[in-house]
GROMACS .gro file of C-alpha atoms in nm:
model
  205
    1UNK     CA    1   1.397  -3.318   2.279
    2UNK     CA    2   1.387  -2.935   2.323
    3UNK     CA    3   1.634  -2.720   2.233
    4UNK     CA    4   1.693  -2.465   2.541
    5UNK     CA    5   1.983  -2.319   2.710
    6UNK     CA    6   1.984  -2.312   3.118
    7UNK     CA    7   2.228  -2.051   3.260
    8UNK     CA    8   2.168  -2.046   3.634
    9UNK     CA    9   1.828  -1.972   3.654
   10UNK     CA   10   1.732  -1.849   3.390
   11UNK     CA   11   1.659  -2.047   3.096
   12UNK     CA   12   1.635  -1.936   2.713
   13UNK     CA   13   1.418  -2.152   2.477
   14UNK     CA   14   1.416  -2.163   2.113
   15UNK     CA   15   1.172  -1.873   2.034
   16UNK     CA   16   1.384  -1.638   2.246
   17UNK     CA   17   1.705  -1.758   2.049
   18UNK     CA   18   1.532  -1.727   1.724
   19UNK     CA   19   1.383  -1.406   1.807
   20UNK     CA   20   1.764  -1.262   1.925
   21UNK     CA   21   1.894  -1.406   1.583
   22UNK     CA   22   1.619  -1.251   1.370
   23UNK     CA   23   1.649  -0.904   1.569
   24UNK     CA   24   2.047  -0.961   1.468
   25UNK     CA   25   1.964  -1.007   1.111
   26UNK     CA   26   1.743  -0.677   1.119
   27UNK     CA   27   2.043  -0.491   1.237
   28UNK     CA   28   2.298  -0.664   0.988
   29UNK     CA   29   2.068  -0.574   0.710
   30UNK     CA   30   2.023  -0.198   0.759
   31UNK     CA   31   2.400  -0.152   0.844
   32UNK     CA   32   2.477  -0.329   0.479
   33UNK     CA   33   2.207  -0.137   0.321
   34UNK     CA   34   2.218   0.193   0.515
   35UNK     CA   35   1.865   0.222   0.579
   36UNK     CA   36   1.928   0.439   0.921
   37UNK     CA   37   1.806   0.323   1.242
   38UNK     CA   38   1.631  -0.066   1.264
   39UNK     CA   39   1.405   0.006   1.487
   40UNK     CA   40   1.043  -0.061   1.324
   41UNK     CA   41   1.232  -0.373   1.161
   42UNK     CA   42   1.315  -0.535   1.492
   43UNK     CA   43   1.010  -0.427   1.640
   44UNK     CA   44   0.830  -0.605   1.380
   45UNK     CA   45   1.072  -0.881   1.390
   46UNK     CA   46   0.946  -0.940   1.785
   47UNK     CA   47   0.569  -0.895   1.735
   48UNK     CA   48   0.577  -1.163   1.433
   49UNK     CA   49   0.818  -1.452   1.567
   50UNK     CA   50   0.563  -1.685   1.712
   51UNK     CA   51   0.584  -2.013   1.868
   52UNK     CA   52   0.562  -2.232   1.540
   53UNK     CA   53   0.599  -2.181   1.232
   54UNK     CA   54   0.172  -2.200   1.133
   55UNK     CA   55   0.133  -1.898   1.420
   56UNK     CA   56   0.416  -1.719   1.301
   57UNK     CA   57   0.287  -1.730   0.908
   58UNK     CA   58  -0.056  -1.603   1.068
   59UNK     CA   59   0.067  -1.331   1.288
   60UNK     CA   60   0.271  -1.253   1.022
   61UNK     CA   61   0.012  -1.179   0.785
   62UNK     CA   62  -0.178  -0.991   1.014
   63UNK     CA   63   0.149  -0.800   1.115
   64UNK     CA   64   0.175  -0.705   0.752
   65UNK     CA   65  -0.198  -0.663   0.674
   66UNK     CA   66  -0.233  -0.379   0.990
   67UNK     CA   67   0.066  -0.195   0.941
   68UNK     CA   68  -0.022  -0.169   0.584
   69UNK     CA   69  -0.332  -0.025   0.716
   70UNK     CA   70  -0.163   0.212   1.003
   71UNK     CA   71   0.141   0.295   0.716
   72UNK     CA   72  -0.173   0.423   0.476
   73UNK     CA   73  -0.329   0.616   0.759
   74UNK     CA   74   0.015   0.722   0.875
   75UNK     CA   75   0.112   0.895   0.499
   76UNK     CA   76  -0.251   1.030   0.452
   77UNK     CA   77  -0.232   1.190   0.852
   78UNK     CA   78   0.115   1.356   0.734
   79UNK     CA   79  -0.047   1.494   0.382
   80UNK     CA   80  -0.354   1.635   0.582
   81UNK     CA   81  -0.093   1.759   0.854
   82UNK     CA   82   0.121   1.963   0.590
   83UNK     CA   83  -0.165   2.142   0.425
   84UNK     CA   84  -0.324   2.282   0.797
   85UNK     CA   85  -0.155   2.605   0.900
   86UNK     CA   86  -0.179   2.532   1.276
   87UNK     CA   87  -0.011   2.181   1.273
   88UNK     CA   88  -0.016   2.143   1.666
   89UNK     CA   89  -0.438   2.147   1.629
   90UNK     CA   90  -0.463   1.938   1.317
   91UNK     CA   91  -0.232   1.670   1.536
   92UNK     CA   92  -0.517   1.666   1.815
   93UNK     CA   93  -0.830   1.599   1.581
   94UNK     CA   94  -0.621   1.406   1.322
   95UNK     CA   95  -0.423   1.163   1.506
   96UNK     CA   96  -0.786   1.036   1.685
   97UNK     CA   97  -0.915   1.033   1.388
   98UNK     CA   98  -0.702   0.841   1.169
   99UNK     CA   99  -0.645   0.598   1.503
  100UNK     CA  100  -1.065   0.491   1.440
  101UNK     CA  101  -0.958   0.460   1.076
  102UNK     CA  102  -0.740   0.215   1.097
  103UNK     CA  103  -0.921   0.004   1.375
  104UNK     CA  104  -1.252   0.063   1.206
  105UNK     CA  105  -1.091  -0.069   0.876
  106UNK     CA  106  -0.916  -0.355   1.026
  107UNK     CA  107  -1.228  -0.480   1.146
  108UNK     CA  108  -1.399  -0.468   0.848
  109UNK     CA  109  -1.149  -0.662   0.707
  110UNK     CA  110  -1.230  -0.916   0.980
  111UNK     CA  111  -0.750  -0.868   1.081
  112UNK     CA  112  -0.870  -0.796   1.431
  113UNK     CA  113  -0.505  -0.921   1.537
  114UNK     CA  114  -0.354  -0.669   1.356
  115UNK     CA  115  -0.513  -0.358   1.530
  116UNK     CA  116  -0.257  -0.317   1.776
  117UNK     CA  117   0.018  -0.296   1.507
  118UNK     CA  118  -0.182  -0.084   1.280
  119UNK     CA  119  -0.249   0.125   1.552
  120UNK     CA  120   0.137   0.080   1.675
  121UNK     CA  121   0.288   0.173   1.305
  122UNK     CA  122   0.027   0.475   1.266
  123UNK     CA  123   0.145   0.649   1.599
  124UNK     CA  124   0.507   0.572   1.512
  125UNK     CA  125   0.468   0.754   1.186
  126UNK     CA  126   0.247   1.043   1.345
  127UNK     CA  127   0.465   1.112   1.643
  128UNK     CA  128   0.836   1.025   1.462
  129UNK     CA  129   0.821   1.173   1.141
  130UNK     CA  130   1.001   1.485   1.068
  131UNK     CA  131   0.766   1.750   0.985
  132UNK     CA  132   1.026   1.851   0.749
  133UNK     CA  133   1.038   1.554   0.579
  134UNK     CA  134   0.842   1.382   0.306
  135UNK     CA  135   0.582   1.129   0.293
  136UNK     CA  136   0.845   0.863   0.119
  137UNK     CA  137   0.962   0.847   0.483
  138UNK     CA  138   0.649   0.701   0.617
  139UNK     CA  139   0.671   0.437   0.267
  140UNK     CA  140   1.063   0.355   0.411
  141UNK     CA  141   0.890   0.278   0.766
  142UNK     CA  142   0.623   0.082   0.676
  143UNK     CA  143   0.868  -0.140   0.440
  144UNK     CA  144   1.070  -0.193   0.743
  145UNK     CA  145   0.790  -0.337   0.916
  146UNK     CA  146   0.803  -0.617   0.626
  147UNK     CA  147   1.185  -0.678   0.638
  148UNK     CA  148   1.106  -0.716   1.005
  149UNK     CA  149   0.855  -0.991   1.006
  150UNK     CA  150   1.016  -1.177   0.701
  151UNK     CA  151   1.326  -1.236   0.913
  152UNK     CA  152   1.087  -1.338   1.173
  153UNK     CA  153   0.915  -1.560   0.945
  154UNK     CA  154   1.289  -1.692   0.790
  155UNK     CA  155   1.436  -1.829   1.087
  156UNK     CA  156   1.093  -1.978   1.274
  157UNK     CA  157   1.112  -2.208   0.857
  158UNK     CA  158   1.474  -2.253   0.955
  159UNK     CA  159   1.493  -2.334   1.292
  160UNK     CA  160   1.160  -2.546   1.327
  161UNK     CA  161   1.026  -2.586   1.706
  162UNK     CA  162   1.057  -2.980   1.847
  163UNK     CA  163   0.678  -2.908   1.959
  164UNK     CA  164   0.613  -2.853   1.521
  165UNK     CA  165   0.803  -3.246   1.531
  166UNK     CA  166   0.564  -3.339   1.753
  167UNK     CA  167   0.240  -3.215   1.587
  168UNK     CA  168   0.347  -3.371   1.247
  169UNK     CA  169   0.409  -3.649   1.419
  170UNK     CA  170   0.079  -3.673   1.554
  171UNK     CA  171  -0.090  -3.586   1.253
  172UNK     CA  172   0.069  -3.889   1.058
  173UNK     CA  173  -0.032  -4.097   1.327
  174UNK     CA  174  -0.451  -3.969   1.264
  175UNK     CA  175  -0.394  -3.990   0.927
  176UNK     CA  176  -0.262  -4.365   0.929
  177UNK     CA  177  -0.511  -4.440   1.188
  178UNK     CA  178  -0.763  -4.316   1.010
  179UNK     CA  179  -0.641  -4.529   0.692
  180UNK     CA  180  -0.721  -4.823   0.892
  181UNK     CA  181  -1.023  -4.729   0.993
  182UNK     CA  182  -1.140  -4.736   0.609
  183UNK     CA  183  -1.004  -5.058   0.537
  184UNK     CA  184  -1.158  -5.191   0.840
  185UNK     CA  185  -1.485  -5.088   0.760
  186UNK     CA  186  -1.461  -5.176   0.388
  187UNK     CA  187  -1.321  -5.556   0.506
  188UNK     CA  188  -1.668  -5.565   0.725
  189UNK     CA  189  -1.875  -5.464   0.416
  190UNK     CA  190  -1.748  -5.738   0.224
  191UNK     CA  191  -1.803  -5.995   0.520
  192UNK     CA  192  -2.172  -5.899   0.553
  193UNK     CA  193  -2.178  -5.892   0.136
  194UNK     CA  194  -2.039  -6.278   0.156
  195UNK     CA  195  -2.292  -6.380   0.455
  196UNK     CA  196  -2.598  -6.255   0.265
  197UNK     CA  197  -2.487  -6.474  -0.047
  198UNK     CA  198  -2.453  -6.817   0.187
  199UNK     CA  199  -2.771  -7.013   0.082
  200UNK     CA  200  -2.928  -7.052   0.423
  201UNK     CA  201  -2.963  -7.434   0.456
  202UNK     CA  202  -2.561  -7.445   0.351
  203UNK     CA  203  -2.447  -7.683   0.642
  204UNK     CA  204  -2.150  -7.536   0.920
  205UNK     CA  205  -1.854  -7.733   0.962
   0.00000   0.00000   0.00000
């Protein structure tokens, strides 16, 4: 059966509740631990909550893989940035610059579904960070993208999708049939094995 919620016309299916709940958690978390504003963290939290829980461990990894990328490009634009003396032309050569990085990387590393969020995180950083602040800032972002997609990634392993049912389900169902199969085939062996040992003038009821 799947779990969904119809109000009116609208209805709201399990990912979206999960998703809410895990954008919820973000919030909870950096109001207990007074990390300032949850932003990247429920952003993240969004981008990595898939359908299941397989997509959302994949997405996930990407998610984590490119904005480790974008979060590296991100501190090493900021270093380059405080060292120029015009910062508003080092921002137009840099920021296209270190947006081929990370794409150019993240293809090498064959995490082609992380660009966007590589890409995503590095801009955030580029265009968000204080220019009075210091490069731990960019570090704090970047570790916000992880809280984000490990809430994702909690509640998609704690709420588990009917369709995920289903799959296992099916799976067993190969797997036994496939069992059967084998013993099938191994029964005819032994048939063929007993018919080549009858002598061949043995007489047939």
């Amino acid at each position: 059966m799947v779990v969904k919620m119809v109000i009116g016309k609208y209805r709201i299916g399990l990912r979206t509740l999960k998703t809410a709940i895990a954008v919820m958690c973000c919030i909870i978390f950096f109001h207990i631990t007074h990390r300032g504003s949850p932003m990247v963290a429920t952003l993240a939290a969004v981008f990595a909550l898939r359908e299941d829980m397989s997509t959302t461990m994949s997405f996930g990894k990407s998610r984590i893989l490119g904005n480790t990328i974008g979060g590296i490009s991100g501190i090493l634009y900021y270093l380059c940035l405080l060292n120029l003396p015009n910062q508003s032309i080092g921002e137009i050569f840099l920021v296209p610059f270190f947006v081929l990085v990370t794409i150019t990387i993240s293809i090498r590393l064959k995490n082609e579904k992380g660009i966007i969020g590589g890409v995503s995180t590095l801009l955030f950083l580029c265009f968000s960070i204080p220019k009075t602040s210091s490069f731990t800032y960019a570090i704090d972002r970047v570790i916000d993208t992880f809280i984000g997609t490990l809430f994702a990634i909690l509640w998609n392993y704690l709420i588990k999708s009917p369709l995920e049912d289903k799959e296992e389900t099916l799976e067993e169902k190969k797997e036994q049939l496939a069992i059967k199969k084998r013993e099938v085939a191994s029964l005819e062996e032994e048939i063929d094995s007993m018919e080549k040992n009858i002598p061949a003038d043995t007489p047939l009821d």
